[in-house]
């Protein structure tokens, strides 16, 4: 990868068409090149191990330390050695010959086997609700089954698959510099496939290219044709027909009908039979757990949970003894098809629209530097093993309103000793057909796998650069200083167990990264041949905020801890006070636990992605340990007390031995009482103030958006409870939609907006505030929606169903300006100015 990157960079610099850019860069790269050693070899951590708490047997069986040294391969680098032939003609046709040699198993009898499944036969014969019965013609029902099955899938066409693989290989070579895959991760997946169990790959969703890139990668590695569960909303009917010939699966719209609908029962039975047949035939299945890019709403995909629920039910009823789940992630330097406007980015993609998009990508990216891609395959684990062990980790949970509202309003100070229950992803018809216990299992499994996928993702150079420019040098930084900052943040990322998606010479990396971000930064030549890098205001900062979000998981624990410390000090010392004054304050461990818990409850679950098997108190201790390890907190030892590091004189009682991880019951109260005498101070090392401020700013876009949403409540855009009922009655009586009434003229004071309309108003308010105060990283429609949903869970907002959608109004507890001010102050205590 190093050689390829340096060669391409040198070629670009020698190109006469880019001579002006080369002369600009040469002024900042006149010093001797230095290699960044932690990027290379044994310093890179091997990521992607499965959870040792939920799947201990899988953690041991599918991993060996020798696979860590296998290194990376470039999937799109196809040479003569990848074919069975040799010669000068083969070297020119190696891509075409390689596509012809791919093994594509036939599956022509799949529709007949699906028709013979027990569930479909029961519906046809009338033994299940919604079946044909004696008075209906079973032939008509069979035709309806065939129609539904044709909507779900089609037999893959081997010729079309080979032709598409060859064309895709040529396209990827033009767009991407390389597509890296760790050979050790691929070996773990091969070992799981050799066990004779079906593979189910659960992936993040960063780009529309993911659905064609991942099948190509796995086909090239000998895993066969990957069946991809696509979202019907993103594809036109013509494109759906093509994708089904390439192995795509689509959920029929009838499957989301009510549970007592005959059409819904029949469609769900056919979907169940199709998944069962796919698992029995051991064809690998790809499910996206995240919503498609550009779709506003929750991070977890309702459609992805639906397909995962079908797999879970097939394993539980014994169709297959088990299934191996593989968390997958793809990271890009820059996402090729990132939408510019999220409000209009969810239109279905047609066949001709897709072809024009491909041509536009080829034309645009041909003039710029190609990007790098990393495909991550985490350690596979057994679904059966997870199902057995995960149920033992379930405990009592409360809503956010029960946990935080009394504390926000000052009615109490004690944080309840329970977990937060927060679910933003709506349940679809097939998922609602499962038992309530199985629905909970699918939701928590989705969070668990998405956490594994995010934790195994490599951090790309653009994410590191965007984080530095946004949160440390928003007013500009000299290139000579930026080199050291880039190296420092990369080492900090590696030390936290996250891999990076790049390697090579430090200055070449910085040059390559800035060239990718050239639309969002400005380069100014200054004295002594140095360069000044300044982020562009407005949309440039918003784009940098999106890129920097990829780095947040690596520093999330420290960021939560730093913001909690900031909230603890907010009432003691002024925020603009010197660091030495803040370091005088003693911070008790119980106070730190409480502040961390308050912030954990406030932050959305979609951002935290905590493992369901890990309790909040375990995470609080992890946050505190991280703050101590990074040097921000130091233990304060009073004279005559036992040192905190003296573990030899601690009395180990029997209840502390062999305790399951995350098991916090009433018997642990004595252990937490021991923490009352533990105190900490902020470290006085010279690097700590800047690092503390950097960690606090990582969460500032979300927290500032929440604070602005609380400020927006003061403007009176929402009615109270009584006005909302009057508005709903007027709305139903008039028969007008919300949009029609908004366009008709000035609305009365008691008019209640819909959730989507209020989200757009809040987003416009965030944009206006960004123009005034310069916080462009907060002007994000997803942050506006997260704020509204968090306030709804907190009991600030309530909703009433209406024909135009859920209508929002203020809850009785927050109609007064005083309580709204308390909410805003509660959020702002965690923000570091």
mmCIF file of N, CA, C and O in Angstrom, residues 1-2 5 36 38-40 44 72 178 180 333 372 374 458-465 486-487 489-491 493-494 499-506 509-510 512-513:
data_model
loop_
_atom_site.group_PDB
_atom_site.id
_atom_site.type_symbol
_atom_site.label_atom_id
_atom_site.label_comp_id
_atom_site.label_asym_id
_atom_site.label_seq_id
_atom_site.Cartn_x
_atom_site.Cartn_y
_atom_site.Cartn_z
ATOM 1 N N UNK A 1 0.835 -1.200 0.000
ATOM 2 C CA UNK A 1 0.000 0.000 0.000
ATOM 3 C C UNK A 1 0.868 1.246 0.000
ATOM 4 O O UNK A 1 0.547 2.246 -0.641
ATOM 5 N N UNK A 2 2.008 1.208 0.762
ATOM 6 C CA UNK A 2 2.891 2.364 0.810
ATOM 7 C C UNK A 2 3.454 2.685 -0.561
ATOM 8 O O UNK A 2 3.461 3.828 -1.002
ATOM 9 N N UNK A 5 0.834 4.126 -2.965
ATOM 10 C CA UNK A 5 0.453 5.498 -2.642
ATOM 11 C C UNK A 5 1.529 6.478 -3.050
ATOM 12 O O UNK A 5 1.245 7.513 -3.667
ATOM 13 N N UNK A 36 6.474 7.692 9.760
ATOM 14 C CA UNK A 36 5.760 7.602 11.024
ATOM 15 C C UNK A 36 5.726 6.130 11.410
ATOM 16 O O UNK A 36 4.965 5.343 10.865
ATOM 17 N N UNK A 38 4.631 4.254 13.992
ATOM 18 C CA UNK A 38 3.489 3.490 14.486
ATOM 19 C C UNK A 38 2.522 3.053 13.409
ATOM 20 O O UNK A 38 1.657 2.240 13.673
ATOM 21 N N UNK A 39 2.634 3.602 12.167
ATOM 22 C CA UNK A 39 1.701 3.199 11.120
ATOM 23 C C UNK A 39 2.023 1.800 10.606
ATOM 24 O O UNK A 39 1.213 1.189 9.939
ATOM 25 N N UNK A 40 3.189 1.310 10.859
ATOM 26 C CA UNK A 40 3.691 0.164 10.121
ATOM 27 C C UNK A 40 3.770 -1.078 11.004
ATOM 28 O O UNK A 40 3.931 -1.007 12.221
ATOM 29 N N UNK A 44 0.412 -1.830 14.428
ATOM 30 C CA UNK A 44 -1.000 -1.714 14.084
ATOM 31 C C UNK A 44 -1.777 -2.768 14.862
ATOM 32 O O UNK A 44 -1.476 -3.948 14.813
ATOM 33 N N UNK A 72 -2.239 -7.234 4.517
ATOM 34 C CA UNK A 72 -3.361 -6.771 3.699
ATOM 35 C C UNK A 72 -3.180 -7.185 2.246
ATOM 36 O O UNK A 72 -2.067 -7.460 1.790
ATOM 37 N N UNK A 178 -7.043 1.964 -3.974
ATOM 38 C CA UNK A 178 -6.984 0.562 -3.588
ATOM 39 C C UNK A 178 -8.186 0.233 -2.719
ATOM 40 O O UNK A 178 -8.816 1.126 -2.142
ATOM 41 N N UNK A 180 -8.524 -2.208 0.361
ATOM 42 C CA UNK A 180 -7.710 -3.049 1.233
ATOM 43 C C UNK A 180 -8.580 -3.981 2.058
ATOM 44 O O UNK A 180 -9.638 -3.603 2.558
ATOM 45 N N UNK A 333 -11.990 7.105 2.348
ATOM 46 C CA UNK A 333 -11.397 8.428 2.544
ATOM 47 C C UNK A 333 -12.461 9.510 2.345
ATOM 48 O O UNK A 333 -12.617 10.408 3.162
ATOM 49 N N UNK A 372 -8.835 5.847 -0.971
ATOM 50 C CA UNK A 372 -8.592 4.483 -0.484
ATOM 51 C C UNK A 372 -9.836 3.980 0.246
ATOM 52 O O UNK A 372 -10.596 4.757 0.819
ATOM 53 N N UNK A 374 -11.247 0.679 2.856
ATOM 54 C CA UNK A 374 -10.915 -0.456 3.710
ATOM 55 C C UNK A 374 -12.186 -1.256 3.979
ATOM 56 O O UNK A 374 -13.220 -0.693 4.367
ATOM 57 N N UNK A 458 -11.527 0.980 10.552
ATOM 58 C CA UNK A 458 -10.291 1.763 10.579
ATOM 59 C C UNK A 458 -10.606 3.241 10.415
ATOM 60 O O UNK A 458 -11.576 3.631 9.756
ATOM 61 N N UNK A 459 -9.787 4.070 11.033
ATOM 62 C CA UNK A 459 -9.919 5.518 10.932
ATOM 63 C C UNK A 459 -9.102 5.980 9.737
ATOM 64 O O UNK A 459 -7.900 5.731 9.652
ATOM 65 N N UNK A 460 -9.734 6.673 8.805
ATOM 66 C CA UNK A 460 -9.055 7.125 7.610
ATOM 67 C C UNK A 460 -8.377 8.468 7.860
ATOM 68 O O UNK A 460 -8.675 9.181 8.827
ATOM 69 N N UNK A 461 -7.460 8.817 6.969
ATOM 70 C CA UNK A 461 -6.677 10.044 7.146
ATOM 71 C C UNK A 461 -7.550 11.290 7.071
ATOM 72 O O UNK A 461 -7.268 12.293 7.741
ATOM 73 N N UNK A 462 -8.618 11.258 6.279
ATOM 74 C CA UNK A 462 -9.496 12.422 6.177
ATOM 75 C C UNK A 462 -10.227 12.685 7.489
ATOM 76 O O UNK A 462 -10.484 13.843 7.838
ATOM 77 N N UNK A 463 -10.577 11.620 8.238
ATOM 78 C CA UNK A 463 -11.233 11.809 9.530
ATOM 79 C C UNK A 463 -10.295 12.461 10.534
ATOM 80 O O UNK A 463 -10.702 13.343 11.307
ATOM 81 N N UNK A 464 -9.027 12.041 10.540
ATOM 82 C CA UNK A 464 -8.051 12.641 11.454
ATOM 83 C C UNK A 464 -7.807 14.102 11.082
ATOM 84 O O UNK A 464 -7.778 14.989 11.951
ATOM 85 N N UNK A 465 -7.651 14.381 9.795
ATOM 86 C CA UNK A 465 -7.413 15.754 9.368
ATOM 87 C C UNK A 465 -8.620 16.640 9.665
ATOM 88 O O UNK A 465 -8.465 17.784 10.132
ATOM 89 N N UNK A 486 -0.900 15.779 13.230
ATOM 90 C CA UNK A 486 -1.411 14.595 12.539
ATOM 91 C C UNK A 486 -0.750 13.329 13.094
ATOM 92 O O UNK A 486 -1.422 12.318 13.330
ATOM 93 N N UNK A 487 0.551 13.377 13.294
ATOM 94 C CA UNK A 487 1.258 12.225 13.852
ATOM 95 C C UNK A 487 0.790 11.933 15.270
ATOM 96 O O UNK A 487 0.583 10.767 15.649
ATOM 97 N N UNK A 489 -2.191 12.643 16.752
ATOM 98 C CA UNK A 489 -3.543 12.102 16.808
ATOM 99 C C UNK A 489 -3.600 10.680 16.253
ATOM 100 O O UNK A 489 -4.392 9.851 16.727
ATOM 101 N N UNK A 490 -2.751 10.383 15.285
ATOM 102 C CA UNK A 490 -2.699 9.016 14.766
ATOM 103 C C UNK A 490 -2.184 8.051 15.831
ATOM 104 O O UNK A 490 -2.726 6.953 16.019
ATOM 105 N N UNK A 491 -1.148 8.433 16.540
ATOM 106 C CA UNK A 491 -0.615 7.582 17.605
ATOM 107 C C UNK A 491 -1.634 7.406 18.731
ATOM 108 O O UNK A 491 -1.780 6.305 19.277
ATOM 109 N N UNK A 493 -4.832 7.434 18.399
ATOM 110 C CA UNK A 493 -5.860 6.521 17.894
ATOM 111 C C UNK A 493 -5.397 5.075 17.969
ATOM 112 O O UNK A 493 -6.146 4.179 18.389
ATOM 113 N N UNK A 494 -4.149 4.821 17.582
ATOM 114 C CA UNK A 494 -3.615 3.466 17.621
ATOM 115 C C UNK A 494 -3.491 2.955 19.058
ATOM 116 O O UNK A 494 -3.733 1.773 19.328
ATOM 117 N N UNK A 499 -7.521 0.750 14.492
ATOM 118 C CA UNK A 499 -6.588 0.735 13.373
ATOM 119 C C UNK A 499 -6.805 1.977 12.515
ATOM 120 O O UNK A 499 -7.845 2.635 12.584
ATOM 121 N N UNK A 500 -5.799 2.293 11.714
ATOM 122 C CA UNK A 500 -5.909 3.394 10.756
ATOM 123 C C UNK A 500 -5.836 2.827 9.342
ATOM 124 O O UNK A 500 -5.215 1.793 9.112
ATOM 125 N N UNK A 501 -6.486 3.516 8.414
ATOM 126 C CA UNK A 501 -6.582 3.017 7.047
ATOM 127 C C UNK A 501 -5.549 3.601 6.116
ATOM 128 O O UNK A 501 -5.849 3.811 4.939
ATOM 129 N N UNK A 502 -4.331 3.858 6.608
ATOM 130 C CA UNK A 502 -3.296 4.446 5.764
ATOM 131 C C UNK A 502 -1.940 4.116 6.369
ATOM 132 O O UNK A 502 -1.830 3.656 7.506
ATOM 133 N N UNK A 503 -0.902 4.352 5.593
ATOM 134 C CA UNK A 503 0.479 4.193 6.048
ATOM 135 C C UNK A 503 1.369 4.921 5.049
ATOM 136 O O UNK A 503 0.924 5.327 3.982
ATOM 137 N N UNK A 504 2.637 5.092 5.412
ATOM 138 C CA UNK A 504 3.567 5.720 4.487
ATOM 139 C C UNK A 504 4.248 6.932 5.072
ATOM 140 O O UNK A 504 4.244 7.156 6.293
ATOM 141 N N UNK A 505 4.854 7.742 4.227
ATOM 142 C CA UNK A 505 5.558 8.942 4.647
ATOM 143 C C UNK A 505 4.572 9.978 5.187
ATOM 144 O O UNK A 505 3.502 10.207 4.609
ATOM 145 N N UNK A 506 4.937 10.601 6.287
ATOM 146 C CA UNK A 506 4.041 11.528 6.964
ATOM 147 C C UNK A 506 3.646 12.690 6.069
ATOM 148 O O UNK A 506 2.465 13.023 5.937
ATOM 149 N N UNK A 509 1.353 11.680 3.269
ATOM 150 C CA UNK A 509 -0.002 11.433 3.754
ATOM 151 C C UNK A 509 -0.767 12.738 3.961
ATOM 152 O O UNK A 509 -1.933 12.867 3.570
ATOM 153 N N UNK A 510 -0.115 13.704 4.586
ATOM 154 C CA UNK A 510 -0.769 14.988 4.815
ATOM 155 C C UNK A 510 -1.068 15.675 3.492
ATOM 156 O O UNK A 510 -2.143 16.263 3.300
ATOM 157 N N UNK A 512 -1.595 14.200 0.575
ATOM 158 C CA UNK A 512 -2.684 13.462 -0.065
ATOM 159 C C UNK A 512 -4.026 13.792 0.594
ATOM 160 O O UNK A 512 -5.046 13.990 -0.097
ATOM 161 N N UNK A 513 -4.040 13.879 1.920
ATOM 162 C CA UNK A 513 -5.290 14.142 2.637
ATOM 163 C C UNK A 513 -5.803 15.537 2.354
ATOM 164 O O UNK A 513 -7.005 15.743 2.111
#
